[in-house]
């Protein structure tokens, strides 16, 4: 089974017609200030990869593709809020003391 990609970049680009698709592959790396090969690597990141795209570039891509914040990601980011993390930290400290 094919592993899920981390971002919906290819999905968004594939919606373009062929001339615009080819143009996008040249324009996007230029606008992000990265090499075409780096952009290719970004497009192929898997959900399980530790590598990631810098947040500012993700936001620029979301704007280019007319997406809202967070729509480019293929999987939700999960984390507890800081108050819960702090409470758990103090609880684990008191247990180990």
Coordinates of N, CA and C in Angstrom, one line a residue:
X1 N 0.8 -1.2 0.0 CA 0.0 0.0 0.0 C 0.9 1.2 0.0
X2 N 0.5 2.3 -0.7 CA 1.2 3.5 -0.8 C 1.1 4.3 0.4
X3 N 2.2 4.8 0.9 CA 2.2 5.6 2.2 C 1.6 7.0 1.8
X4 N 0.8 7.6 2.8 CA 0.2 8.9 2.6 C 1.2 10.0 2.6
X5 N 1.0 10.9 1.7 CA 1.9 12.1 1.7 C 1.5 13.1 2.8
X6 N 2.5 13.8 3.3 CA 2.3 14.7 4.4 C 1.5 15.9 4.0
X7 N 1.7 16.4 2.7 CA 1.0 17.6 2.3 C 0.3 17.3 1.0
X8 N -0.8 18.1 0.7 CA -1.6 18.0 -0.5 C -1.1 18.8 -1.7
X9 N 0.2 19.0 -1.8 CA 0.8 19.8 -2.8 C 0.5 19.2 -4.2
X10 N 0.7 17.9 -4.4 CA 0.5 17.3 -5.7 C -1.0 17.3 -6.0
X11 N -1.9 17.1 -5.0 CA -3.3 17.2 -5.3 C -3.7 18.5 -5.9
X12 N -3.1 19.6 -5.3 CA -3.5 20.9 -5.7 C -2.9 21.2 -7.1
X13 N -1.7 20.8 -7.3 CA -1.0 21.0 -8.7 C -1.7 20.2 -9.8
X14 N -2.2 19.0 -9.5 CA -2.8 18.2 -10.5 C -4.1 18.7 -11.0
X15 N -4.7 19.6 -10.2 CA -6.0 20.3 -10.6 C -5.8 21.3 -11.8
X16 N -4.5 21.6 -12.0 CA -4.2 22.6 -13.1 C -4.2 21.9 -14.5
X17 N -4.4 22.7 -15.5 CA -4.3 22.1 -16.9 C -2.8 22.0 -17.1
X18 N -2.4 21.2 -18.2 CA -1.0 20.9 -18.4 C -0.1 22.1 -18.5
X19 N -0.4 23.2 -19.3 CA 0.5 24.3 -19.4 C 0.7 25.0 -18.0
X20 N -0.4 25.1 -17.2 CA -0.3 25.7 -15.9 C 0.4 24.8 -14.9
X21 N 0.3 23.5 -15.1 CA 1.0 22.6 -14.2 C 2.5 22.8 -14.4
X22 N 2.9 22.8 -15.7 CA 4.3 23.0 -16.0 C 4.8 24.3 -15.5
X23 N 4.0 25.3 -15.7 CA 4.4 26.7 -15.2 C 4.5 26.7 -13.7
X24 N 3.6 26.0 -13.0 CA 3.6 26.0 -11.5 C 4.9 25.3 -11.0
X25 N 5.3 24.3 -11.7 CA 6.5 23.6 -11.2 C 7.8 24.5 -11.3
X26 N 7.7 25.5 -12.1 CA 8.8 26.5 -12.3 C 8.6 27.7 -11.4
X27 N 7.4 28.1 -11.3 CA 7.1 29.4 -10.5 C 7.1 29.2 -9.0
X28 N 6.6 28.1 -8.5 CA 6.5 27.9 -7.1 C 7.9 27.8 -6.4
X29 N 8.8 27.0 -6.9 CA 10.1 27.1 -6.3 C 10.8 28.5 -6.3
X30 N 10.6 29.2 -7.4 CA 11.1 30.5 -7.5 C 10.5 31.4 -6.4
X31 N 9.2 31.4 -6.3 CA 8.5 32.2 -5.3 C 8.9 31.8 -3.8
X32 N 9.2 30.6 -3.6 CA 9.6 30.1 -2.3 C 11.0 30.4 -2.0
X33 N 11.8 30.6 -3.1 CA 13.2 30.9 -2.9 C 14.0 29.6 -2.6
X34 N 13.5 28.5 -3.3 CA 14.2 27.2 -3.1 C 14.5 26.6 -4.5
X35 N 15.3 25.5 -4.5 CA 15.6 24.8 -5.7 C 14.4 23.9 -6.1
X36 N 14.3 23.7 -7.4 CA 13.3 22.8 -7.9 C 13.3 21.4 -7.3
X37 N 14.6 20.9 -7.0 CA 14.7 19.6 -6.4 C 14.2 19.6 -5.0
X38 N 14.4 20.7 -4.3 CA 13.9 20.9 -2.9 C 12.3 20.8 -2.9
X39 N 11.8 21.5 -3.9 CA 10.3 21.5 -4.0 C 9.8 20.1 -4.3
X40 N 10.5 19.4 -5.2 CA 10.2 18.0 -5.5 C 10.2 17.2 -4.2
X41 N 11.2 17.4 -3.4 CA 11.3 16.6 -2.1 C 10.1 17.0 -1.2
X42 N 9.8 18.3 -1.2 CA 8.6 18.7 -0.3 C 7.4 18.0 -0.8
X43 N 7.2 17.9 -2.1 CA 6.0 17.2 -2.7 C 5.9 15.8 -2.3
X44 N 7.0 15.1 -2.1 CA 7.1 13.7 -1.8 C 7.2 13.3 -0.4
X45 N 7.2 14.3 0.5 CA 7.3 14.0 2.0 C 6.1 13.1 2.4
X46 N 6.4 12.0 3.1 CA 5.4 11.1 3.7 C 5.1 11.5 5.1
X47 N 3.9 11.1 5.5 CA 3.4 11.5 6.8 C 4.4 11.0 7.9
X48 N 5.0 9.9 7.7 CA 5.9 9.3 8.7 C 7.3 9.9 8.7
X49 N 7.6 10.8 7.7 CA 8.9 11.4 7.6 C 9.1 12.4 8.7
X50 N 10.4 12.5 9.2 CA 10.7 13.5 10.2 C 10.9 14.9 9.6
X51 N 11.3 14.9 8.3 CA 11.6 16.1 7.6 C 10.3 16.9 7.5
X52 N 10.4 18.2 7.3 CA 9.2 19.0 7.2 C 9.5 20.2 6.4
X53 N 8.4 20.9 6.0 CA 8.5 22.2 5.3 C 8.4 23.3 6.3
X54 N 9.3 24.3 6.2 CA 9.2 25.4 7.1 C 7.8 26.0 7.1
X55 N 7.3 26.5 8.2 CA 5.9 27.0 8.4 C 5.6 28.1 7.4
X56 N 6.5 29.0 7.2 CA 6.3 30.2 6.3 C 6.0 29.7 4.9
X57 N 6.8 28.7 4.5 CA 6.6 28.2 3.1 C 5.2 27.4 3.0
X58 N 4.9 26.7 4.1 CA 3.6 26.0 4.0 C 2.5 27.1 3.9
X59 N 2.6 28.2 4.6 CA 1.5 29.3 4.5 C 1.5 29.9 3.1
X60 N 2.7 30.1 2.5 CA 2.7 30.6 1.2 C 2.1 29.7 0.2
X61 N 2.3 28.4 0.4 CA 1.7 27.4 -0.5 C 0.2 27.4 -0.3
X62 N -0.3 27.5 0.9 CA -1.7 27.5 1.2 C -2.3 28.7 0.5
X63 N -1.6 29.9 0.5 CA -2.1 31.1 -0.1 C -2.2 30.9 -1.6
X64 N -1.1 30.3 -2.2 CA -1.0 30.1 -3.6 C -2.2 29.2 -4.1
X65 N -2.5 28.2 -3.3 CA -3.5 27.2 -3.7 C -4.9 27.6 -3.2
X66 N -5.0 28.8 -2.6 CA -6.3 29.3 -2.0 C -6.8 28.4 -1.0
X67 N -6.0 28.0 -0.1 CA -6.4 27.1 1.0 C -6.4 27.9 2.3
X68 N -7.2 27.5 3.3 CA -7.1 28.1 4.6 C -6.0 27.5 5.4
X69 N -5.7 28.2 6.5 CA -4.6 27.7 7.4 C -4.8 26.3 7.8
X70 N -3.8 25.4 7.6 CA -3.9 24.0 8.0 C -4.4 23.1 6.9
X71 N -5.0 23.6 5.8 CA -5.6 22.7 4.8 C -4.6 22.0 3.9
X72 N -3.3 22.5 3.9 CA -2.3 21.8 3.1 C -1.9 20.5 3.7
X73 N -2.0 20.3 5.0 CA -1.5 19.1 5.7 C -2.5 18.0 5.4
X74 N -2.0 16.8 5.3 CA -2.9 15.6 5.0 C -3.3 14.9 6.3
X75 N -2.6 15.3 7.4 CA -3.0 14.7 8.7 C -3.0 15.8 9.8
X76 N -3.9 15.6 10.7 CA -4.0 16.6 11.8 C -2.8 16.6 12.7
X77 N -2.5 17.8 13.2 CA -1.4 17.9 14.2 C -2.1 17.7 15.6
X78 N -1.6 16.8 16.4 CA -2.2 16.5 17.7 C -1.2 16.9 18.8
X79 N -1.7 17.6 19.7 CA -0.9 18.0 20.9 C -1.8 18.5 22.0
X80 N -1.4 18.3 23.2 CA -2.2 18.9 24.3 C -1.9 20.3 24.5
X81 N -2.8 21.1 25.1 CA -2.5 22.5 25.3 C -1.5 22.6 26.4
X82 N -0.8 23.7 26.5 CA 0.3 23.9 27.5 C -0.1 23.7 28.9
X83 N -1.3 24.1 29.3 CA -1.8 23.9 30.7 C -1.8 22.4 31.1
X84 N -2.3 21.6 30.2 CA -2.3 20.1 30.4 C -0.9 19.6 30.5
X85 N 0.0 20.0 29.6 CA 1.3 19.5 29.6 C 2.1 19.9 30.9
X86 N 1.8 21.1 31.4 CA 2.4 21.6 32.6 C 1.9 20.8 33.8
X87 N 0.6 20.5 33.8 CA 0.0 19.8 34.9 C 0.6 18.3 34.9
X88 N 0.7 17.7 33.7 CA 1.2 16.4 33.7 C 2.7 16.4 34.1
X89 N 3.4 17.4 33.8 CA 4.8 17.5 34.1 C 5.0 17.5 35.7
X90 N 4.2 18.4 36.3 CA 4.2 18.5 37.8 C 3.8 17.2 38.4
X91 N 2.7 16.5 37.9 CA 2.3 15.3 38.4 C 3.3 14.2 38.3
X92 N 4.0 14.1 37.2 CA 5.1 13.1 37.0 C 6.3 13.4 37.9
X93 N 6.6 14.7 38.2 CA 7.7 15.1 39.1 C 7.4 14.6 40.5
X94 N 6.1 14.8 40.9 CA 5.8 14.5 42.3 C 5.8 12.9 42.5
X95 N 5.5 12.2 41.4 CA 5.5 10.7 41.5 C 7.0 10.2 41.6
X96 N 7.9 10.9 40.8 CA 9.3 10.4 40.8 C 10.0 10.9 42.1
X97 N 9.5 11.8 42.8 CA 10.2 12.4 44.0 C 10.1 11.5 45.2

